[in-house]
Short mmCIF file of C-alpha atoms in Angstrom, two decimals:
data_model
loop_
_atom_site.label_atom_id
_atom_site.label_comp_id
_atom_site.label_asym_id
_atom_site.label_seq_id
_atom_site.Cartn_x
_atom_site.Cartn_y
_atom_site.Cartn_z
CA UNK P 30 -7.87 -19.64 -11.01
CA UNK P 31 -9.59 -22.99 -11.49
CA UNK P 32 -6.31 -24.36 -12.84
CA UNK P 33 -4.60 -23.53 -9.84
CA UNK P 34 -7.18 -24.56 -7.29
CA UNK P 35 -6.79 -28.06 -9.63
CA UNK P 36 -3.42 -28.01 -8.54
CA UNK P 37 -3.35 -26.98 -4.86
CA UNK P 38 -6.14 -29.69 -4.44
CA UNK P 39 -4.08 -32.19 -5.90
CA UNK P 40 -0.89 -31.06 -3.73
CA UNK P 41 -2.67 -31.75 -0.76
CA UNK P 42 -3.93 -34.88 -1.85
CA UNK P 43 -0.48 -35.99 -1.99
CA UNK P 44 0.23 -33.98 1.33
CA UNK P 45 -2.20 -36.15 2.89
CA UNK P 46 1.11 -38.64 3.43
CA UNK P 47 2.48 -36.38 6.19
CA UNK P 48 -1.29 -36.59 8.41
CA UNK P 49 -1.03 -37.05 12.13
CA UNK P 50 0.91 -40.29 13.26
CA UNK P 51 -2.63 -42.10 12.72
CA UNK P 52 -1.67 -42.40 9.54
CA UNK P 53 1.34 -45.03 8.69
CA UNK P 54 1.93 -44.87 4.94
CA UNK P 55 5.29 -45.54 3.90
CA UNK P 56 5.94 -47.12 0.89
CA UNK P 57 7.01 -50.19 0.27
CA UNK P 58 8.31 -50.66 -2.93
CA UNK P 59 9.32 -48.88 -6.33
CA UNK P 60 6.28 -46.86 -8.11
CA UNK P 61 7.06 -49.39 -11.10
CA UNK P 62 3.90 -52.02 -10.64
CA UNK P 63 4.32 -53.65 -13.65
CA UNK P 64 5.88 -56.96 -12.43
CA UNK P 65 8.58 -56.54 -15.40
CA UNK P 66 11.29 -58.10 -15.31
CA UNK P 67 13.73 -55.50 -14.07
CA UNK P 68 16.90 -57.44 -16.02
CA UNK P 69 18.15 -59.07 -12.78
CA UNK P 70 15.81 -61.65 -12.62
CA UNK P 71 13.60 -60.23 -10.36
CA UNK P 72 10.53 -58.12 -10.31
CA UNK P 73 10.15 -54.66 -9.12
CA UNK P 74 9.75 -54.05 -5.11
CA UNK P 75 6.04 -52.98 -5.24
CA UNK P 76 5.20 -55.90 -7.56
CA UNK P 77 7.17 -58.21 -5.31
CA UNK P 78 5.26 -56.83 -2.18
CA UNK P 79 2.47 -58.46 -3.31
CA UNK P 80 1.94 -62.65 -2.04
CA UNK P 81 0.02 -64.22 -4.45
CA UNK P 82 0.60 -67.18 -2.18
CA UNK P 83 -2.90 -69.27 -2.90
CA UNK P 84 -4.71 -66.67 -5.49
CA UNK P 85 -5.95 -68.39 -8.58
CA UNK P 86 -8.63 -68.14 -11.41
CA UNK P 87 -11.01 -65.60 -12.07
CA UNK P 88 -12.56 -63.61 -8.99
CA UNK P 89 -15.56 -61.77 -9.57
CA UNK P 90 -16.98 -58.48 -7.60
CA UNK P 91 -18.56 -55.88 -7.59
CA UNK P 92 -20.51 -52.80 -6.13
CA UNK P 93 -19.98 -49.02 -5.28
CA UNK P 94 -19.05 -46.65 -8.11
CA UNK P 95 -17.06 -44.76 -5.41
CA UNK P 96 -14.26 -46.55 -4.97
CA UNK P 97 -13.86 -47.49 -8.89
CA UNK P 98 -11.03 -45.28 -9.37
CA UNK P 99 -8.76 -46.83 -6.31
CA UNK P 100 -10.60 -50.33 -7.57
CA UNK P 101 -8.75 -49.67 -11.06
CA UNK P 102 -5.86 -48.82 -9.80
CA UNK P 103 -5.21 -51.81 -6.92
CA UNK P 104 -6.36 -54.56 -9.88
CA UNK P 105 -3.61 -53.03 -12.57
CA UNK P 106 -1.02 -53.43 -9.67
CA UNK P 107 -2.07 -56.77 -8.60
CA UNK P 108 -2.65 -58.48 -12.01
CA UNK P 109 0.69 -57.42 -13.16
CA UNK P 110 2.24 -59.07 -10.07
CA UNK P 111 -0.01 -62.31 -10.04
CA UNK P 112 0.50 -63.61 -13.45
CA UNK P 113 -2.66 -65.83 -14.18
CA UNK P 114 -5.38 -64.37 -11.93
CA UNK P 115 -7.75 -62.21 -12.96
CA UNK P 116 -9.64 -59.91 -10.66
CA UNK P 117 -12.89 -58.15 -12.35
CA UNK P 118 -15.12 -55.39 -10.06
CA UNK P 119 -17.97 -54.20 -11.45
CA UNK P 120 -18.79 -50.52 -10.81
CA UNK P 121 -21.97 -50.95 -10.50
CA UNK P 122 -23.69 -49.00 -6.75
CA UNK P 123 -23.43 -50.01 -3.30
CA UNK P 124 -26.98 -51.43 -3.11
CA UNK P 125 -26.60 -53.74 -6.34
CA UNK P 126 -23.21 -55.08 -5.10
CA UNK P 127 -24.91 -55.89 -1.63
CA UNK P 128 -27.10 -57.76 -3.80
CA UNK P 129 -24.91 -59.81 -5.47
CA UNK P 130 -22.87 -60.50 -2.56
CA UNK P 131 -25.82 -61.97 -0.66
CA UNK P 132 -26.91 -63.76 -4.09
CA UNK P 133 -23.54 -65.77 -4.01
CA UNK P 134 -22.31 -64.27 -7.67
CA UNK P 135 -19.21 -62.41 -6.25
CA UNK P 136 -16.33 -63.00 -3.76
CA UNK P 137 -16.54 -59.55 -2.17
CA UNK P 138 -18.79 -56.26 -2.58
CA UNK P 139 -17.91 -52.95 -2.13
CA UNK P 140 -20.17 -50.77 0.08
CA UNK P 141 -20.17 -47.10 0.86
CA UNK P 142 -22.58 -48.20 3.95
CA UNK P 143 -22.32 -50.80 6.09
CA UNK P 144 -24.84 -54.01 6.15
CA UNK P 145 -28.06 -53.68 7.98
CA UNK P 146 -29.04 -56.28 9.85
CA UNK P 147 -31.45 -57.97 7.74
CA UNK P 148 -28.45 -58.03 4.98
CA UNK P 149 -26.11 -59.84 7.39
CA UNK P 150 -29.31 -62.00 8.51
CA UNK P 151 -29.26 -62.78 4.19
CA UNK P 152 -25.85 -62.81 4.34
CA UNK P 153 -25.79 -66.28 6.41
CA UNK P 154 -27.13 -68.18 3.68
CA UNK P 155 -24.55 -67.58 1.16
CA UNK P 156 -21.54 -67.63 3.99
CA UNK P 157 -22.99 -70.89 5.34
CA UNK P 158 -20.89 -71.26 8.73
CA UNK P 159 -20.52 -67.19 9.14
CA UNK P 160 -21.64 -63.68 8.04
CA UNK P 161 -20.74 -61.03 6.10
CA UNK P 162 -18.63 -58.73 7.57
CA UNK P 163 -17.73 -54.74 6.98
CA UNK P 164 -13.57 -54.03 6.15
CA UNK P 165 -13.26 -50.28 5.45
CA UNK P 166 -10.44 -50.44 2.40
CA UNK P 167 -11.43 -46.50 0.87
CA UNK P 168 -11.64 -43.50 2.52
CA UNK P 169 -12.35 -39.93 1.04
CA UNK P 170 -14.59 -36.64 0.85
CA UNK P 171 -17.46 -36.77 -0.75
CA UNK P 172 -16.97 -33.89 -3.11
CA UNK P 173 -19.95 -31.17 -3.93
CA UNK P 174 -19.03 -29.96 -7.65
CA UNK P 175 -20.38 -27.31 -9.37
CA UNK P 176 -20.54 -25.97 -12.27
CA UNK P 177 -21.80 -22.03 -12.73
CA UNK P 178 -19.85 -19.72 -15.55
CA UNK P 179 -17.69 -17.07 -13.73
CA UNK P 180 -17.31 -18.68 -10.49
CA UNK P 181 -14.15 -20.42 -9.53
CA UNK P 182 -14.86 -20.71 -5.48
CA UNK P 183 -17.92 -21.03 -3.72
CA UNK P 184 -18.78 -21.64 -0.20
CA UNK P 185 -21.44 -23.66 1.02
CA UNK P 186 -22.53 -24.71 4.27
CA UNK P 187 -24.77 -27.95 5.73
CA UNK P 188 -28.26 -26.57 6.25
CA UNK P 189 -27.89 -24.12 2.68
CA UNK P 190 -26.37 -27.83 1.06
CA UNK P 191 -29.52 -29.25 2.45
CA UNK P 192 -31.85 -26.56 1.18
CA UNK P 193 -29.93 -26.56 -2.16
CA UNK P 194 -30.67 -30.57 -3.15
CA UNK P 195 -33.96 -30.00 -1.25
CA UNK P 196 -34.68 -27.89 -4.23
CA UNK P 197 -35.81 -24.95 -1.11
CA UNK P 198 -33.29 -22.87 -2.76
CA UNK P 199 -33.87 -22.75 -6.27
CA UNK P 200 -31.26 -19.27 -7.60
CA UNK P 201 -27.65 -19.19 -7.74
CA UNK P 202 -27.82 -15.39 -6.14
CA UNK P 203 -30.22 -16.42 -3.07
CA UNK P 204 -29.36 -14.65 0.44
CA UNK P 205 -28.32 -17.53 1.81
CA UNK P 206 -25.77 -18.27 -0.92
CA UNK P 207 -25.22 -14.80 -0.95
CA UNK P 208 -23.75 -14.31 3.05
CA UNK P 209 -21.68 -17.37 2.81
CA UNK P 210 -19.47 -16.13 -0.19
CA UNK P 211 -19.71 -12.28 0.30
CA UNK P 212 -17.58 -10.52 -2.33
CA UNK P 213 -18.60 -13.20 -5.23
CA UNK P 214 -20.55 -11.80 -8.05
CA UNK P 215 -23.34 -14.82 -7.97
CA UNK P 216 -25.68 -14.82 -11.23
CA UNK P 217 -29.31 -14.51 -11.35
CA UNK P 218 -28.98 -18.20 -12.76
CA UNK P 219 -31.49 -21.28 -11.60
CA UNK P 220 -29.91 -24.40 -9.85
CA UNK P 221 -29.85 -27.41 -11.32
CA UNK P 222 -29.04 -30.01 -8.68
CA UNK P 223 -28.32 -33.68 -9.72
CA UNK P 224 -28.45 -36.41 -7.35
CA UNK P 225 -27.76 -40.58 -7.98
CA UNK P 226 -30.42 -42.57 -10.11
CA UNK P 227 -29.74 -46.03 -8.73
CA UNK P 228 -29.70 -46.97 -4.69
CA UNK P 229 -25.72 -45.18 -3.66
CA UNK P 230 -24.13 -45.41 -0.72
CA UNK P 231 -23.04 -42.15 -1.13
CA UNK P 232 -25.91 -40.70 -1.33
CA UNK P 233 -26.89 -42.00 1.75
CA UNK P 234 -23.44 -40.83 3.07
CA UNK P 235 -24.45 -37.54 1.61
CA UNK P 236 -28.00 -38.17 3.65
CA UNK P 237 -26.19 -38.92 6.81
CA UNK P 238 -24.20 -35.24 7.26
CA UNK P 239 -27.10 -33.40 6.41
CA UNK P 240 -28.97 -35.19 8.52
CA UNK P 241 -26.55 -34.46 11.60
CA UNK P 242 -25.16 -31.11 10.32
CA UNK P 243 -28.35 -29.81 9.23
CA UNK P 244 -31.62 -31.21 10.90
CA UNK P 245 -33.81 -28.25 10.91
CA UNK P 246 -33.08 -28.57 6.89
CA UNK P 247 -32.96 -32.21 6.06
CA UNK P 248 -35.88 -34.05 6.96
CA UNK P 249 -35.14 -37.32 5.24
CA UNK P 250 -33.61 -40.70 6.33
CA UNK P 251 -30.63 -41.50 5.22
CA UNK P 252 -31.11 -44.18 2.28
CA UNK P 253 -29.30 -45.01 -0.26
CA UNK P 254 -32.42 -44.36 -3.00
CA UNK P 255 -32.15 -40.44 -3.27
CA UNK P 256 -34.90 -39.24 -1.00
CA UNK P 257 -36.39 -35.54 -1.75
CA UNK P 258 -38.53 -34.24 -4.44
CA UNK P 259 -37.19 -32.43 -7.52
CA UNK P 260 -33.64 -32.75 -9.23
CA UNK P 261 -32.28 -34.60 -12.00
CA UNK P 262 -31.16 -37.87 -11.81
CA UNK P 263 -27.76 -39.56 -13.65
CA UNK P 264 -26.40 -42.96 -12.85
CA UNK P 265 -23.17 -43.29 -10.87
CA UNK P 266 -20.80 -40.91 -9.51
CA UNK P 267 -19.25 -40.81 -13.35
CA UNK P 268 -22.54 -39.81 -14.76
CA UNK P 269 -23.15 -37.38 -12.17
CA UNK P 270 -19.72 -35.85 -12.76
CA UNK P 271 -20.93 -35.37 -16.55
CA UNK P 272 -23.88 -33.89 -16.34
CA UNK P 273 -21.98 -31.38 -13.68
CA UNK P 274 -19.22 -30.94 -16.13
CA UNK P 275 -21.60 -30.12 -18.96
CA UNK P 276 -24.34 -28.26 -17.51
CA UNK P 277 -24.12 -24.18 -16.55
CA UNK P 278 -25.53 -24.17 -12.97
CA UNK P 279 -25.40 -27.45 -12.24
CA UNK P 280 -24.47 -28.94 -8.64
CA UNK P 281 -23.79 -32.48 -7.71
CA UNK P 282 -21.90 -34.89 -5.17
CA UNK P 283 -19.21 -37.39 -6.12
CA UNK P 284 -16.00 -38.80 -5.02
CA UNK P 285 -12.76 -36.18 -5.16
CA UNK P 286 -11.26 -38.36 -7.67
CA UNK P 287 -14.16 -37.53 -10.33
CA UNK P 288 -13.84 -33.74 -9.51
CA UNK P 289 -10.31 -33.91 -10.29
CA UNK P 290 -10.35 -36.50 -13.35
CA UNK P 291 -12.73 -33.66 -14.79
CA UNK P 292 -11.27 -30.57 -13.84
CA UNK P 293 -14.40 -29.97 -11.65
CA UNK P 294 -14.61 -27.08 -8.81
CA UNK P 295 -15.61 -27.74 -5.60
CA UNK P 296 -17.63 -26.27 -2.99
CA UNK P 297 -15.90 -25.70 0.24
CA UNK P 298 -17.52 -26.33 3.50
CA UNK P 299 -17.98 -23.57 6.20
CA UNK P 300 -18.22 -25.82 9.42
CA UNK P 301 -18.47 -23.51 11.98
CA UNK P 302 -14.57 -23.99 12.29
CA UNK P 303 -12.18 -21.31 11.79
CA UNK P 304 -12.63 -21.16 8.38
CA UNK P 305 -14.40 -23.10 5.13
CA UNK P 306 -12.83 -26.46 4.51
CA UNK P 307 -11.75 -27.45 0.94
CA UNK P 308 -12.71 -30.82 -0.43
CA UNK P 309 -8.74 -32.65 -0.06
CA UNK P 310 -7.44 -36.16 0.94
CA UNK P 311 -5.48 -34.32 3.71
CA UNK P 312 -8.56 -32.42 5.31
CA UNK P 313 -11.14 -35.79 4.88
CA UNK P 314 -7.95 -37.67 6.21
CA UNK P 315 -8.04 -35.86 9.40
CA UNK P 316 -11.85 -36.20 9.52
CA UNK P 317 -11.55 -39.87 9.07
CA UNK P 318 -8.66 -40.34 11.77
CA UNK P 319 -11.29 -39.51 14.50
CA UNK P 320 -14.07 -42.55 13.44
CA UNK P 321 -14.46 -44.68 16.11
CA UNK P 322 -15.15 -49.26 15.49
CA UNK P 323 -18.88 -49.75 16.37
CA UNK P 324 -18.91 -52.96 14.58
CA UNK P 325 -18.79 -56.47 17.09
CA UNK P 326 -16.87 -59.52 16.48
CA UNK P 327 -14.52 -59.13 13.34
CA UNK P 328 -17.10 -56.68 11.73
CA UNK P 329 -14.93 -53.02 11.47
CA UNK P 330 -18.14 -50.99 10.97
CA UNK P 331 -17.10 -47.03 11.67
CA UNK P 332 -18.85 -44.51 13.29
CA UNK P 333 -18.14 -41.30 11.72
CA UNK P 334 -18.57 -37.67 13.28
CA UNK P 335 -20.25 -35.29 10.54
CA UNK P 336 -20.56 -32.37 12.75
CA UNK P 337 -16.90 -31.93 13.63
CA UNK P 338 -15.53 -28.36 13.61
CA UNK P 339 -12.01 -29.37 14.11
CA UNK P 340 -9.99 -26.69 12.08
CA UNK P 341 -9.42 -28.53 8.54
CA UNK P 342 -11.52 -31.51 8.85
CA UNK P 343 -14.23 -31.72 6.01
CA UNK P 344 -16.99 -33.56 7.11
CA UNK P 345 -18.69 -34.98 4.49
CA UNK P 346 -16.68 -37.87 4.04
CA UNK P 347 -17.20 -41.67 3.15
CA UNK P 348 -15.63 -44.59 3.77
CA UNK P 349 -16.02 -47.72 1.75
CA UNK P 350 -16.40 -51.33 2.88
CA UNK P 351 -15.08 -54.59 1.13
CA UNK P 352 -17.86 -56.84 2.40
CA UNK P 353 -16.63 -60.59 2.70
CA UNK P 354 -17.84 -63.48 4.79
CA UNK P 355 -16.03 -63.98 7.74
CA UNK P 356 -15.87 -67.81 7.49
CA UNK P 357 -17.74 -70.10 4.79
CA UNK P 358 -16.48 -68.22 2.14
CA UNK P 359 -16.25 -70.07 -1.22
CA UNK P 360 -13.30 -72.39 -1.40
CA UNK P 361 -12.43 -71.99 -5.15
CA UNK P 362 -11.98 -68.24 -4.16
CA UNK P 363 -10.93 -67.39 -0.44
CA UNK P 364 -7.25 -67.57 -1.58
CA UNK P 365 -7.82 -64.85 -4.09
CA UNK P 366 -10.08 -63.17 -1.86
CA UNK P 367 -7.24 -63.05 1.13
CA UNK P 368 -4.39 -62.37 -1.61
CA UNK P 369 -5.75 -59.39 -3.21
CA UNK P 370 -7.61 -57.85 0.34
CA UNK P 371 -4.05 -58.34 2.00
CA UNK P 372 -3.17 -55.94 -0.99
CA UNK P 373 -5.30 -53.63 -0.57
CA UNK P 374 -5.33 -52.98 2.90
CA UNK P 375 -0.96 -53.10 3.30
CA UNK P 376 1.30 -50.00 3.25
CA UNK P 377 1.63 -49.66 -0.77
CA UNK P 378 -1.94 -50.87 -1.38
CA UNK P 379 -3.21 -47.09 0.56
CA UNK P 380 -0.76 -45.33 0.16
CA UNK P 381 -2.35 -45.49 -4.02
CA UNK P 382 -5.33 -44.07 -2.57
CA UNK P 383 -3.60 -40.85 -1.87
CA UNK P 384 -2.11 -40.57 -5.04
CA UNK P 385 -5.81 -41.11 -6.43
CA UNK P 386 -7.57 -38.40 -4.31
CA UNK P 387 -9.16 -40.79 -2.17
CA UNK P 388 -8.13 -40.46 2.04
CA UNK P 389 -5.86 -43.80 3.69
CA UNK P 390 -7.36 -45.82 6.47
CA UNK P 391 -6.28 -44.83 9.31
CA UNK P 392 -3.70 -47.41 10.52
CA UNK P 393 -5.37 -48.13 13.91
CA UNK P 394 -7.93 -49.22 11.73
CA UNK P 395 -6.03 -50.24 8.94
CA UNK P 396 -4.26 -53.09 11.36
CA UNK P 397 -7.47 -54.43 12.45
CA UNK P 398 -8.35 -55.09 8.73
CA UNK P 399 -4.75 -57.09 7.83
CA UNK P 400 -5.56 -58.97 10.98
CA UNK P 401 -9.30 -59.54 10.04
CA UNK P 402 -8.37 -60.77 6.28
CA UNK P 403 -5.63 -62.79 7.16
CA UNK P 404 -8.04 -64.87 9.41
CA UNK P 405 -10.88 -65.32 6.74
CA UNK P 406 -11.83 -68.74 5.80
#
């Protein structure tokens, strides 16, 4: 059953292609990135799709763990097509990449959150005639795995989630557990939650739907250091994924892309729709589609609606930000910067994401960003 559920998830991942005309995601160019020389003296369509025009050097960045996977993927692709630059990201967390971004030591950071204001007040001193600004490159559901030995499909919803990593509900077979999955033999086992060690923007994604979805339940502001008492900690959404992976009654929250890189089940969400909403690209796709700009200026901050009950939107969903400075940015690396961003955010560079697990942009978004990076300086 698991190995089925593996593969429906990942068939409407790819489904995800076909979601409402929002979403504008045809390809480009060949699924051969390598650049290769394709014995015609030219290079392959996707490779070629790519304008290296001023991208040179090294460029350094760095940031959330979320978006490593469609981070790995976009610098194979781009490397292979821009012979002598080298793009490294550090997966490191949303808060450290922040960091480094407003200490100067990387051309972009990726951010599951947007900046406060007192980071874009910091963020004037390294972008000298500007500010950092928000680009949202990575969308996705935030995935609840679990792990507990004869259960291949569980059902959770926002205030039991909230009670659950709350550590209020501390057995697999509680009542509450218990009504949302009736018919599912739940053991008499404890619940081992796991939640981020270092400061995540997904946790504090994670923090924001509970926080609207479950109020009563979650009492916590939504940071991005993990707020309630009790749990184990692990560092990153990989490490997170591990422990889940290895540990019998374990729960934990990660990008899709983990859950299905580990053969991880995950927990379904009962919205109040008409019925529980799986994890997928497709359903955090449609999700996604409704977020509205409440970023000024060039700054393409979303607001995102974590209560929705539109039939197969799941609701806990993130979207990640490529923060960059809007002008002043370093001269030695705003062609690189503009190059590889102009990548990431065209046609071929999202429609990877899907094929990763991770949800497109959606393209009335997606055009403000190609517009916004093709004006940085």
């Amino acid at each position: 059953m698991k190995l089925q559920r593996k593969n429906r998830l990942r068939a409407t991942a790819l489904g995800a292609l076909a979601v409402s005309g929002a979403l504008v995601l045809t390809a480009c160019g060949s699924d051969d990135n390598t650049g290769a020389d394709t014995g015609a003296g030219k290079t392959s369509a996707a490779a070629s799709d790519i304008k290296c025009d001023d991208a040179k050097g090294q460029l350094r960045a760095s940031g959330s763990s979320a978006q490593k996977n469609a981070m790995d993927l976009w610098v194979k692709n781009y490397m292979a097509a821009c012979s002598g630059v080298e793009i490294n990201y550090s997966s490191s967390s949303s808060g450290e990449g922040i960091v480094a971004f407003n200490q100067g030591t990387v051309g972009f950071a990726g951010s599951d959150s947007a900046l406060k204001p007192e980071e874009v007040a910091a963020s004037k001193k390294i972008c000298k005639t500007g500010q950092g600004i928000n680009l949202p490159m990575v969308g996705g559901p935030i995935a609840v795995g679990f792990h507990l030995e004869g259960v291949d499909s569980l059902t959770l919803d926002a205030p039991t989630l909230a009670k659950i990593f709350d550590t209020k509900i501390k057995k697999w077979n509680d009542p509450a557990i218990a009504k949302l999955n009736d018919g599912v033999k739940l053991p008499d086992k404890a619940i081992q939650p796991f939640h981020r060690s270092e400061d995540s923007g997904t946790t504090q994604n994670l923090g924001k739907y509970l926080s609207a979805a479950a109020p009563s339940d979650w009492k916590y502001e939504a940071e991005k250091k993990w707020p309630a008492p009790g749990g184990q900690a692990a560092s990153g959404s990989s490490g997170i994924a591990s422990q889940v992976k290895a540990v019998d009654g374990s729960i934990g929250y990660f990008e899709l892309s983990y859950a299905a890189s580990q053969d991880i089940t995950t927990v379904s969400i009962d919205t109040g729709g008409s019925a529980p909403v799986e994890a997928t690209s497709e359903n955090a796709s449609k999700a996604i589609a409704a977020a509205k700009v409440k970023g000024t200026g060039k700054d393409l901050a979303l607001d995102l609606d974590y209560t929705t009950k539109a039939d197969g939107a799941y609701p806990l969903v993130l979207v990640t930000y490529e923060v960059v400075c809007d002008t002043g940015n370093k001269a030695d690396t705003l062609g690189t910067v503009k190059s590889f961003l102009t990548y990431t955010s065209s046609a071929d560079g999202q429609k990877v994401l899907t094929e990763a697990g991770y949800a497109p942009i959606p393209e009335a978004i997606n055009s403000k960003v190609r517009e916004t990076v093709a004006g940085l300086s």
